[in-house]
Structure formats: structure tokens, C-alpha cells
Short mmCIF file of C-alpha atoms and ligand atoms in Angstrom, two decimals:
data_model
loop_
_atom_site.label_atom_id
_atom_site.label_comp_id
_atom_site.label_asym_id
_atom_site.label_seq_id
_atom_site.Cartn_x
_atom_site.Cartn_y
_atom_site.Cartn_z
CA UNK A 775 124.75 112.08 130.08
CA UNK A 776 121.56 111.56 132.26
CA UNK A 777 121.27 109.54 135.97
CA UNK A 778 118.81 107.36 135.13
CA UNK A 779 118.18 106.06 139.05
CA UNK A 780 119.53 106.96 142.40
CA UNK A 781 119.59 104.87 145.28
CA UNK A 782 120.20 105.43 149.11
CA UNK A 783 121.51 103.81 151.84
CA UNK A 784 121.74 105.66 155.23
CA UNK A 785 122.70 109.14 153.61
CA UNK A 786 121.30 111.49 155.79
CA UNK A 787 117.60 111.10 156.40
CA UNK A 788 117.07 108.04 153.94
CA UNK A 789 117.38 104.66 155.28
CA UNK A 790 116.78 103.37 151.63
CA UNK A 791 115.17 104.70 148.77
CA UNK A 792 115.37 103.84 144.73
CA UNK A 793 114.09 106.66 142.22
CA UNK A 794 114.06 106.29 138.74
CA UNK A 795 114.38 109.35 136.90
CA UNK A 796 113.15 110.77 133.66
CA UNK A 797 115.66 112.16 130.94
CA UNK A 798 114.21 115.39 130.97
CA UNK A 799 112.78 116.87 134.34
CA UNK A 800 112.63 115.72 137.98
CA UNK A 801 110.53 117.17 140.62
CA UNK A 802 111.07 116.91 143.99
CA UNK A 803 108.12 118.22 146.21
CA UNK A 804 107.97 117.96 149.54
CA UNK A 805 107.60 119.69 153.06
CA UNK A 806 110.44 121.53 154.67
CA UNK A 807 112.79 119.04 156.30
CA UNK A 808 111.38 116.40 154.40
CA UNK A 809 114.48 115.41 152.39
CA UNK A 810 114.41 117.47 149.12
CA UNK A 811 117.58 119.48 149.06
CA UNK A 812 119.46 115.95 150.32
CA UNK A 813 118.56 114.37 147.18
CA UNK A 814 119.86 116.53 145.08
CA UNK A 815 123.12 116.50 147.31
CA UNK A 816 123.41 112.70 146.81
CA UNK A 817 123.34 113.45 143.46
CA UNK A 818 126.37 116.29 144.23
CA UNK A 819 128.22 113.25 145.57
CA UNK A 820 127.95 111.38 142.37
CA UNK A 821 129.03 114.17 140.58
CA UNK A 822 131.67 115.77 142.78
CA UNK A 823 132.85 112.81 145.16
CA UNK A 824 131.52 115.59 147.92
CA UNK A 825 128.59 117.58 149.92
CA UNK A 826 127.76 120.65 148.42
CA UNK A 827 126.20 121.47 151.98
CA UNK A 828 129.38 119.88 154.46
CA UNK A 829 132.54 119.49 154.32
CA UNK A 830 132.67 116.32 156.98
CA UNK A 831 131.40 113.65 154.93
CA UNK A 832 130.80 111.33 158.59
CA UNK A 833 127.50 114.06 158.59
CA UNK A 834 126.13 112.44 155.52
CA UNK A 835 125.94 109.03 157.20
CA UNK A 836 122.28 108.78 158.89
CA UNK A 837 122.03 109.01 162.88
CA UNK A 838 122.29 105.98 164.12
CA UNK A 839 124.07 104.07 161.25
CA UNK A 840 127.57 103.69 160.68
CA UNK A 841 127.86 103.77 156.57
CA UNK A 842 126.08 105.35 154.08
CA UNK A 843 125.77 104.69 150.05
CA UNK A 844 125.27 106.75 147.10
CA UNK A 845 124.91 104.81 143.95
CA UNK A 846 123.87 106.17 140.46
CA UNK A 847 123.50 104.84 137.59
CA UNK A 848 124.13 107.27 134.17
CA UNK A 849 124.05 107.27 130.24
CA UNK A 850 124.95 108.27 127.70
CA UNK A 851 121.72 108.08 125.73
CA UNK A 852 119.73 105.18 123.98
CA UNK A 853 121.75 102.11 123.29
CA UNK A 854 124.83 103.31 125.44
CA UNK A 855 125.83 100.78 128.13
CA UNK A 856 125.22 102.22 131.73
CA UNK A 857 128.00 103.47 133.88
CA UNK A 858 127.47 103.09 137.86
CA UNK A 859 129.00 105.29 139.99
CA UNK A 860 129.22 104.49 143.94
CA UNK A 861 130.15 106.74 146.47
CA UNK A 862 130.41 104.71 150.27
CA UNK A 863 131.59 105.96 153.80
CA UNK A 864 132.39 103.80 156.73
CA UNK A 865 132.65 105.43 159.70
CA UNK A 866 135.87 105.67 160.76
CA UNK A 867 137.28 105.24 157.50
CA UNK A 868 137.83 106.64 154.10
CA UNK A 869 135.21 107.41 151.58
CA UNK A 870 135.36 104.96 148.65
CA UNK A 871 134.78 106.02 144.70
CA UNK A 872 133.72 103.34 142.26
CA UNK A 873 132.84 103.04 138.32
CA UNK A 874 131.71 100.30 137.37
CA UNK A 875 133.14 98.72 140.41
CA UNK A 876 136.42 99.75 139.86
CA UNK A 877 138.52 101.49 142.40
CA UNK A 878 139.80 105.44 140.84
CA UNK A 879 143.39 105.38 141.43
CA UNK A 880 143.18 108.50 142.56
CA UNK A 881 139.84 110.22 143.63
CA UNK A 882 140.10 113.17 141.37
CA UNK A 883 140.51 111.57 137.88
CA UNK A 884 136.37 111.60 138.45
CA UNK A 885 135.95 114.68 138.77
CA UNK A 886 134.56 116.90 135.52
CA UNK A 887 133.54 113.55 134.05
CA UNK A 888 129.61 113.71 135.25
CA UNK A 889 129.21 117.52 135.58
CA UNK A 890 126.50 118.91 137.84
CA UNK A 891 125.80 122.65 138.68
CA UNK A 892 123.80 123.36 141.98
CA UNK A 893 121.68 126.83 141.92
CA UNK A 894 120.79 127.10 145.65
CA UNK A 895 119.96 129.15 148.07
CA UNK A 896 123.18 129.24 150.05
CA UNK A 897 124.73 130.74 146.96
CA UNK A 898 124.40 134.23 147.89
CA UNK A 899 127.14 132.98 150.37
CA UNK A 900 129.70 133.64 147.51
CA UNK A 901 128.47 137.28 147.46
CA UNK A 902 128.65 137.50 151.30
CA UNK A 903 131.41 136.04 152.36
CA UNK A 904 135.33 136.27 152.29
CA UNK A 905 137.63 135.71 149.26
CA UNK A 906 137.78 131.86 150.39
CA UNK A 907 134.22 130.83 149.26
CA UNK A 908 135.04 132.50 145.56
CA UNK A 909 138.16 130.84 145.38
CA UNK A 910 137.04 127.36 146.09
CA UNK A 911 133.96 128.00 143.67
CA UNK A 912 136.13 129.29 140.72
CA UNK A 913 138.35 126.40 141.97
CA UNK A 914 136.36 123.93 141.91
CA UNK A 915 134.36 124.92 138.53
CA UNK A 916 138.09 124.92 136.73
CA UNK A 917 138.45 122.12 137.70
CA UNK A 918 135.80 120.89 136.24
CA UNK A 919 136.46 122.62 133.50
CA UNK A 920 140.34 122.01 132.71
CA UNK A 921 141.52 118.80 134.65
CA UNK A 922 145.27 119.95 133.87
CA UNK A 923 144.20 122.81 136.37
CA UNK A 924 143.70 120.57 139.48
CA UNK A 925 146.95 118.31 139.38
CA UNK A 926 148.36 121.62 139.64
CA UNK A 927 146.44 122.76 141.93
CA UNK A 928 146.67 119.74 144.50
CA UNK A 929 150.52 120.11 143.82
CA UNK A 930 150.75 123.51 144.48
CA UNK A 931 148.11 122.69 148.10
CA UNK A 932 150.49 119.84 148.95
CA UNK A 933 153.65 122.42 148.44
CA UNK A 934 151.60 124.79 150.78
CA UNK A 935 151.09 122.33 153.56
CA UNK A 936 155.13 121.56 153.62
CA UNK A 937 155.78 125.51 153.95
CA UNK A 938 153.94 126.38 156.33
CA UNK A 939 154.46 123.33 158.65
CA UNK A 940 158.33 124.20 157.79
CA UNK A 941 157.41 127.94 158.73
CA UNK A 942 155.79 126.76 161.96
CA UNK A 943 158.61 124.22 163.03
CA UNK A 944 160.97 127.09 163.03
CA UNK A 945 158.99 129.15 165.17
CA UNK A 946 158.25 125.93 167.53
CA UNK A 947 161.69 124.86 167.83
CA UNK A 948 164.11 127.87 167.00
CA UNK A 949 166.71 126.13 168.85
CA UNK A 950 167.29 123.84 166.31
CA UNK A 951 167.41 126.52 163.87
CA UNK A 952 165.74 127.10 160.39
CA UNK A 953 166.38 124.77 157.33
CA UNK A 954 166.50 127.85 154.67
CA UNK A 955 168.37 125.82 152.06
CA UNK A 956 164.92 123.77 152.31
CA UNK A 957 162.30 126.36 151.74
CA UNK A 958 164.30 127.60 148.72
CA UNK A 959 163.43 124.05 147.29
CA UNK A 960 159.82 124.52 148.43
CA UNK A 961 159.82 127.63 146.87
CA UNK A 962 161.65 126.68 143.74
CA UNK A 963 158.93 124.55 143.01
CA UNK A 964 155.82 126.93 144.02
CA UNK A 965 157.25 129.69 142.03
CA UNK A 966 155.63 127.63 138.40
CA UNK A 967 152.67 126.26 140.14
CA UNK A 968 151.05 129.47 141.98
CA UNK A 969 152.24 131.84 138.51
CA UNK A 970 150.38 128.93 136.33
CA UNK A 971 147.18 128.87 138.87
CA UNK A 972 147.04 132.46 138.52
CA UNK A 973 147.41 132.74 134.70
CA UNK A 974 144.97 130.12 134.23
CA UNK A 975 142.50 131.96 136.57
CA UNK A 976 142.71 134.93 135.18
CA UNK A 977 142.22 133.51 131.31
CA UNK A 978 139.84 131.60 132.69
CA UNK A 979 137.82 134.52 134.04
CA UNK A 980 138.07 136.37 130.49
CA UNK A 981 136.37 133.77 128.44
CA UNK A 982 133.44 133.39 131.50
CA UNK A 983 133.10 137.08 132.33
CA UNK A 984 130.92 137.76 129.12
CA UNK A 985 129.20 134.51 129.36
CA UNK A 986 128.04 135.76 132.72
CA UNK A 987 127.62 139.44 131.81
CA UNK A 988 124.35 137.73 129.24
CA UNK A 989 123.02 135.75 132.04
CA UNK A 990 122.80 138.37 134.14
CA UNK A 991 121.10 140.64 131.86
CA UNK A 992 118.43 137.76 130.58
CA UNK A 993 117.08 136.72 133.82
CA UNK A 994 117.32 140.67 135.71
CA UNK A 995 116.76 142.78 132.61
CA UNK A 996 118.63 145.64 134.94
CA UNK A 997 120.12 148.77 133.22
CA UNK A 998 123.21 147.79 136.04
CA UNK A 999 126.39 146.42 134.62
CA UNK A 1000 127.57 143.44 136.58
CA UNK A 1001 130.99 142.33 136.39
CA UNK A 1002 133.91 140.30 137.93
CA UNK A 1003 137.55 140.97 137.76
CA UNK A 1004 140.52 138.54 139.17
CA UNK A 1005 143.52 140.06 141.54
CA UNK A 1006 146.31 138.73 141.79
CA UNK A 1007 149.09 140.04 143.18
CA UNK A 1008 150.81 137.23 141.04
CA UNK A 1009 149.79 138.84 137.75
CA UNK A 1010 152.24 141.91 138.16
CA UNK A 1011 155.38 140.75 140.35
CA UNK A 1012 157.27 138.06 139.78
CA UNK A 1013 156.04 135.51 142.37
CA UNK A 1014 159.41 134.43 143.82
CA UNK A 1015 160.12 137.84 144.22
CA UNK A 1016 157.15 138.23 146.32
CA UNK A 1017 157.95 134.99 148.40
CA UNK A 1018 161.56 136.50 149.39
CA UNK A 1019 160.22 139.76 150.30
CA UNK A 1020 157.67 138.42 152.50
CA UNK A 1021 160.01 135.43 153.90
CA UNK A 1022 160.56 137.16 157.25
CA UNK A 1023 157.08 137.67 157.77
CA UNK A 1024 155.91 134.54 157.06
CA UNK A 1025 158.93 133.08 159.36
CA UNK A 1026 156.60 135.52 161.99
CA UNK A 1027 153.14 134.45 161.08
CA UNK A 1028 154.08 130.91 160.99
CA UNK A 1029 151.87 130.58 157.29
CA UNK A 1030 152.57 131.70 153.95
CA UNK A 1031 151.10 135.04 153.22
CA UNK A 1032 151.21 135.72 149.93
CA UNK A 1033 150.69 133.33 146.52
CA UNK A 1034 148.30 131.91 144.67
CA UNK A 1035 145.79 130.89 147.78
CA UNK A 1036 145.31 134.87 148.64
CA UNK A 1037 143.95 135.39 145.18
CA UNK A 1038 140.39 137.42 145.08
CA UNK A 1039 137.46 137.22 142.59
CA UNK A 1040 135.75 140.49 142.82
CA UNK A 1041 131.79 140.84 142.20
CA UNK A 1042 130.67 144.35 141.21
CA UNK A 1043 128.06 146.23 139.80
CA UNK A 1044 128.41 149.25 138.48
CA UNK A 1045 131.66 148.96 139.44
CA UNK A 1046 130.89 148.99 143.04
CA UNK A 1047 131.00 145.73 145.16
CA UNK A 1048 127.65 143.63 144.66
CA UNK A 1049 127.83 142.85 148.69
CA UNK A 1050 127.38 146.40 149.62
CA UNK A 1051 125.48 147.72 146.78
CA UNK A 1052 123.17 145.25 145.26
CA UNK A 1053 119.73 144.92 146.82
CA UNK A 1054 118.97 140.80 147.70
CA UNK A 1055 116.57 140.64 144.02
CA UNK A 1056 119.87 141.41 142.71
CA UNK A 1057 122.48 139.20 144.62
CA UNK A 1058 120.26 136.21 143.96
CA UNK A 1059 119.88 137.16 140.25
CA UNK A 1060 124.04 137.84 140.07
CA UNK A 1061 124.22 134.67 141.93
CA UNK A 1062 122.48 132.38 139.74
CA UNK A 1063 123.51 134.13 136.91
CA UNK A 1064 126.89 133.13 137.96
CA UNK A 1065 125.22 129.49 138.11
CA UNK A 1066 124.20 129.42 134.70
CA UNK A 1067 127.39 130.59 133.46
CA UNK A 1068 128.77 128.12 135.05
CA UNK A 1069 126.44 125.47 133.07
CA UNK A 1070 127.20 127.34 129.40
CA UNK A 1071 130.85 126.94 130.18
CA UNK A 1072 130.57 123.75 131.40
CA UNK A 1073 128.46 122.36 128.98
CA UNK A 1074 131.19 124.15 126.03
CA UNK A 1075 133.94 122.07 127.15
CA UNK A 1076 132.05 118.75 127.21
CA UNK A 1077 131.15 119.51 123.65
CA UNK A 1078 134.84 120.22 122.35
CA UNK A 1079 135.60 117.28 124.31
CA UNK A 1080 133.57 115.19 122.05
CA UNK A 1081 130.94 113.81 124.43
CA UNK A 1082 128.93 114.71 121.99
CA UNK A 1083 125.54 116.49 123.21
CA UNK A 1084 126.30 115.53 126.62
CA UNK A 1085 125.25 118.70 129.26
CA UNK A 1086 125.55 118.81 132.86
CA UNK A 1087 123.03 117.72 135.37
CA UNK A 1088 121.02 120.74 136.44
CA UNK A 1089 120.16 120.97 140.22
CA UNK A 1090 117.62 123.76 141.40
CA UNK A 1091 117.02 123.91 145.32
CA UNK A 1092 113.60 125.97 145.49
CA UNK A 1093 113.85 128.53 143.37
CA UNK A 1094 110.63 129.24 142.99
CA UNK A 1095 111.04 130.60 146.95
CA UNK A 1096 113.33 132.72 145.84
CA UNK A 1097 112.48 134.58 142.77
CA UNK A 1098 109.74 136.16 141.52
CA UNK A 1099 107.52 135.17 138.77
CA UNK A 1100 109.41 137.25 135.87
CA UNK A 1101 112.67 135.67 136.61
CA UNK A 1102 110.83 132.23 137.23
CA UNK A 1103 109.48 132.61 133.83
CA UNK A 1104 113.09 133.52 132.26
CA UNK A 1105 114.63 130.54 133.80
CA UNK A 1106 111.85 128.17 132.90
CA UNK A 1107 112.26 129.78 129.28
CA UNK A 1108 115.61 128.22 129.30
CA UNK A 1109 114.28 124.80 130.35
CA UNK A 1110 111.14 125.06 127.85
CA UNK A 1111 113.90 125.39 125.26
CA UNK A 1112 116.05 122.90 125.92
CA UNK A 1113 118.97 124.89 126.65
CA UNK A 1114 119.92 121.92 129.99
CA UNK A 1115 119.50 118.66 129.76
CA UNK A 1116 118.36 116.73 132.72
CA UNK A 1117 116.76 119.14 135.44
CA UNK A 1118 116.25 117.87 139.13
CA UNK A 1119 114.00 120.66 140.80
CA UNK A 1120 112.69 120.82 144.24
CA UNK A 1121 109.73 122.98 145.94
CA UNK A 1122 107.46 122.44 148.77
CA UNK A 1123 104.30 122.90 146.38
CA UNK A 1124 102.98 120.59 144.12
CA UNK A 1125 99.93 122.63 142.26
CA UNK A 1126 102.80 126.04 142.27
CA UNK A 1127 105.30 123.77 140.29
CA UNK A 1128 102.85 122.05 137.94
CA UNK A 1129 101.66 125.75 137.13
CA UNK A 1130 105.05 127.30 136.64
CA UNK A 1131 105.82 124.01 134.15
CA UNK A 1132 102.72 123.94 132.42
CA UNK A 1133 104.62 125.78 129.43
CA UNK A 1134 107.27 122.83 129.48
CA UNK A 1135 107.26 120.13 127.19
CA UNK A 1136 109.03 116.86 127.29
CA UNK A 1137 108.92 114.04 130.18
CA UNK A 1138 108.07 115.36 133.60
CA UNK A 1139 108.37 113.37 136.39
CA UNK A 1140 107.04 114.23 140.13
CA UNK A 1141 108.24 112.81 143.33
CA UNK A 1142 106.77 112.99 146.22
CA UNK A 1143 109.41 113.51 149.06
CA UNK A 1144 108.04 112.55 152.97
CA UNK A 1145 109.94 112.11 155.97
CA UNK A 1146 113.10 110.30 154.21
CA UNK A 1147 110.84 108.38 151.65
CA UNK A 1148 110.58 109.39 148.01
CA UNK A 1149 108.02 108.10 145.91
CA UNK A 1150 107.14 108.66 142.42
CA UNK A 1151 103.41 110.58 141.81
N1 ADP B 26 123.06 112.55 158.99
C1 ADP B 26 121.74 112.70 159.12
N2 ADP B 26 120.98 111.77 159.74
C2 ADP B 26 119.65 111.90 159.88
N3 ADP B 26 118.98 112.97 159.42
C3 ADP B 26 119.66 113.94 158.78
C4 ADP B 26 121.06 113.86 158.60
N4 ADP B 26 121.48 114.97 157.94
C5 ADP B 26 120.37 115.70 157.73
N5 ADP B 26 119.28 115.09 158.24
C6 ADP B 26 117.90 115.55 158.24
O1 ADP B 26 117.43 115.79 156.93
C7 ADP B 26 116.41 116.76 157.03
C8 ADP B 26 116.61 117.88 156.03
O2 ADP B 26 116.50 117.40 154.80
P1 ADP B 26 116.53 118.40 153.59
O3 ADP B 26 116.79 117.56 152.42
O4 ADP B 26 117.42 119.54 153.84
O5 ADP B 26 115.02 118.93 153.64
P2 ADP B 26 114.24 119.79 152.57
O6 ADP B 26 113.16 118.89 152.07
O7 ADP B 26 113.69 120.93 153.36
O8 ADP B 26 115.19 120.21 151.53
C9 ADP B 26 116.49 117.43 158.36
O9 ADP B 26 115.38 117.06 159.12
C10 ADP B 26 117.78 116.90 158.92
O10 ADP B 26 117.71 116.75 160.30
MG1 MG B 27 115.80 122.10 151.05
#
């Protein structure tokens, strides 16, 4: 699957814009703040309904305007028909999905069906921050991955939201005492979901680990081990029994404190945590390694799936800022040798990316990015 053109209407700092891309690479040069890294997030939209950079969609809509649209247009090859995919936001009102014109009955049926990974620089975050970030990532890229694994996981979210809001009536109004009879329904119904999200996590995390564990080696070529383990306090008590246990306390927090949503992904190295011990060379290395994991398994499941060679959209936010030349030169290896399939790149210097691809073969095409305009070179 490749996007073949992109084209803008009040997202962010574009007023309008058209690109045409090639099949093979994309580069986006530009200055800082010219409008790189929100090209390749309009191209996140197409692929994920969503920002990879906010969570409040209304920011995506360009000062001043009250709508933006995102409209790309992909195939499947030569002699395929194209499929256009158009994500809109009114202000005010809710974002709209369309293929081909047509309405998704429900939002998520899209998703996992024009895959994109993002390497960028914000994803160090997952090292940094709290068990949150990793959750939504692994989340979100099973999702991808297994679309059985998000219907459950929206049910078990939606299950979530009536138990707490049921915890936090009680403590609101404890005059009209507690429906307990109703949160054993609730819970009756949780039990399956958050033991299946947890299974499915942790399987999942067995067939990626080693995927990851190759990456990692390739582009560091450390003598560290990396590796990632899944807890779960679901994995070794029965998750119902946990819920009973903890019912009082949750009655006192007012939230439900244990299940599915406390899960953690851990990140070590050399079996110590990478956020502690890991020097920044190595978090970014462990963090796109991670990244490119994410594209092998990606790319797997789209083959068994029978999409023939289809692979997902690569996006690179200025790596070459962030890596040095040895690791540059492993990951371009990996484009040279036609390991992705359509690469959008950005950097902020024209004659440094020619250099860096003059190894690549294959249709390269440079944009030059100014001030919300992008223009072919
Ligand atoms: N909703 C918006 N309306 C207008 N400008 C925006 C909006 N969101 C972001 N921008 C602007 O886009 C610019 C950043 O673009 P970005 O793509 O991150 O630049 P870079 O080329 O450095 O990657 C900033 O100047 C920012 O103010
Ligand atoms: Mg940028």
C-alpha cells in the first residue's frame, strides 16, 4: 500500500497544500517550525484516525479557521483502483472518517487497515515516562496488529468508565446507598475481558520480544542485552478474585485499582531499567529499535493477511539529529535494501540528506517545506 498524494486544508500551519509522492522515498526538508513533522502527522491521521503529537484534535485545525481536512489517496500498486481516505473536523463537532466517501460505521473498523509507524523524537517519552505511555503504545500497536484485541479492549474501557462512575456515585451520595448487586454485573463481565487483554499482551510480547532483541543489536551493536517483560498482576491471580479483595478500597478511592489498565511493560537492559541505566545513545537506539519492531511485526501480519507485499508507511521525524553516522548508516542499510516500503523522512538539511541517501537506490523525491507551503524540488 503506498499514499500516492496528500492534501491539506487548514491542518495546523497549512492553509492548502497538494504533494504527490513517490512509491519509494519522500523527503521533507525544511527549517525548524516550518511544517515538516506536521506532514508526516497528517499522514498519522490517515493512518490512525489521530495526532501522534495531541490528543485534542480542535489543535490540528489552523488558527483562525474553524475546520481542517486530511485527505489521502493510497494503492495498492499498479493497476489497483485508488482508495481515498478523509479525515475532517468542524469545530465544535465530531471528527468525520471517510473511504471512498463512505461513512465507517464505527471509527475503529479503520484502524490496522493503512499501517504507519512513526520513529520520532518524542519516543524516548516511552522510556521516560509512567506505565501509561507503554500501555497505550503496546495498545495501540495490538491493535493494529490483532483487531479482535480492540473490540475487547473498548469493551473492557467502556466497562471501566461504568465502575468507576458507580464507585464515585457511592461515595457522592452514600445516602442513597451502594448498588452492590450492580457492580457484581460490572464485574461479571470485566472478569473475561481484562484476563483476555492480559493474555493477549503477554503472548503478544513473546512473539515481539526477540524481534526487538535483533533490532536492537543491528542498529547499537552493544555487548548490553535489552529486554522487555509484561506484569500483570492478572497473569497469576484470578482477576475476580483480585476485584473482591480490593472492592473496599476502590469503594475509598472512588476508581478501580487493580485490572487490566494497571498493567506495566518493563524496558531493561541488562536487566536493569533502561530509564535509569541506559545512557541517551542508548534510549534512542532501544527506542527506535522498539520502532522497527514494531514495523517487522506489523508488516508480518499484513502478509498472513494476504495483502500481499503490502508494508506499512514508514515515518522518520529527523533522525539524522538524533543519531550518529554509524546508526544512520544501519538504518539507511535497511532502506537501501528494501526492507520498508514507502519512507517519508524529514531533516532541516538538504545537501546532509542527499549525502546520507546517496547509497539509496530507487525513486527519491525532495520537498521543500517553507512556512506552511510544500513544494516539490
Ligand atoms: N493549529 C495550528 N495553527 C497554526 N499553526 C500551527 C498549528 N499547530 C501547529 N502550528 C505551527 O506549526 C509549526 C510547527 O510545525 P512543525 O511541523 O512541527 O515544524 P518542523 O518543520 O520543525 O517539524 C509551528 O510554528 C506551530 O506554531
Ligand atoms: Mg519537526
Amino acid at each position: 500500500m503506498t499514499l500516492d498524494s496528500l492534501q491539506l486544508l487548514f491542518f495546523k500551519n497549512y492553509e492548502a497544500a497538494a504533494l504527490q509522492f513517490a512509491p519509494g522515498l519522500n523527503c521533507f526538508i525544511g527549517d525548524n517550525g516550518s511544517g515538516k513533522t506536521n506532514l508526516l502527522d497528517a499522514i498519522h491521521y490517515l493512518s490512525l484516525t489521530k495526532s501522534a503529537l495531541t490528543a485534542v484534535d480542535a489543535n490540528s485545525i489552523k488558527q483562525g479557521a474553524d475546520f481542517f481536512v486530511v485527505k489521502g489517496k493510497f494503492s495498492a500498486g499498479e493497476g489497483t483502483d485508488a482508495e481515498t481516505i478523509q479525515v475532517s473536523l468542524r469545530q465544535g463537532q465530531k471528527k468525520t472518517l471517510t473511504h471512498n466517501k463512505q461513512h465507517y460505521e464505527r471509527m475503529a473498523d479503520h484502524i490496522g487497515r493503512y499501517p504507519a509507524v512513526l520513529v520520532s523524537p518524542y519516543d524516548t517519552d516511552l522510556i521516560r515516562e509512567g506505565s501509561e505511555e507503554r500501555r497505550k503504545y503496546f495498545d495501540s500497536l495490538l491493535s493494529q496488529y490483532d483487531h479482535g484485541f480492540l473490540d475487547v479492549l473498548m469493551a473492557y474501557n467502556a466497562l471501566l468508565r461504568q465502575r468507576n462512575a458507580l464507585l464515585k456515585q457511592a461515595a457522592d451520595r452514600p445516602a442513597h446507598g451502594f448498588d452492590r448487586d450492580y457492580l457484581l454485573a460490572i464485574d461479571d463481565q470485566l472478569v473475561p475481558l481484562g484476563t483476555g487483554l492480559s493474555q493477549q499482551r503477554a503472548a503478544f510480547l513473546e512473539r515481539f520480544t526477540p524481534i526487538f532483541q535483533q533490532h536492537y543489536q543491528q542498529l547499537a551493536d552493544g555487548r548490553e542485552e535489552v529486554s522487555l517483560t509484561y506484569k500483570s498482576q492478572l497473569l497469576d491471580t484470578d482477576f475476580d478474585q483480585l476485584l473482591r479483595q480490593n472492592e473496599r478500597r476502590d469503594l475509598v478511592m472512588q476508581r478501580t485499582t487493580t485490572g487490566a489498565h494497571r498493567d506495566d511493560f518493563v524496558f531493561l537492559m541488562d536487566g536493569l531499567p533502561v530509564k535509569s541505566y541506559a545512557s541517551q545513545g542508548q534510549q534512542k537506539s532501544y527506542a527506535i529499535a522498539l520502532k522497527l519492531a514494531q514495523f517487522e511485526i506489523l508488516t508480518s501480519r499484513l502478509t498472513t493477511a494476504g495483502t500481499g507485499a503490502a508494508k506499512p508507511l514508514l515515518l522518520l521525524d529527523d533522525i539524522f539529529d538524533r543519531l550518529d553516522d554509524k546508526r544512520i548508516a544501519r538504518l539507511l542499510e535497511l532502506v537501501a535494501d528494501d526492507t520498508f516500503g514507502q519512507v517519508f523522512l524529514t531533516d532541516t538539511n538538504l545537501a546532509r540528506t542527499d549525502r546520507a541517501l546517496a547509497n539509496v537506490r530507487g525513486d527519491i523525491r525532495r520537498f521543500r517545506v517553507q512556512g506552511g507551503t510544500a513544494a516539490q524540488l
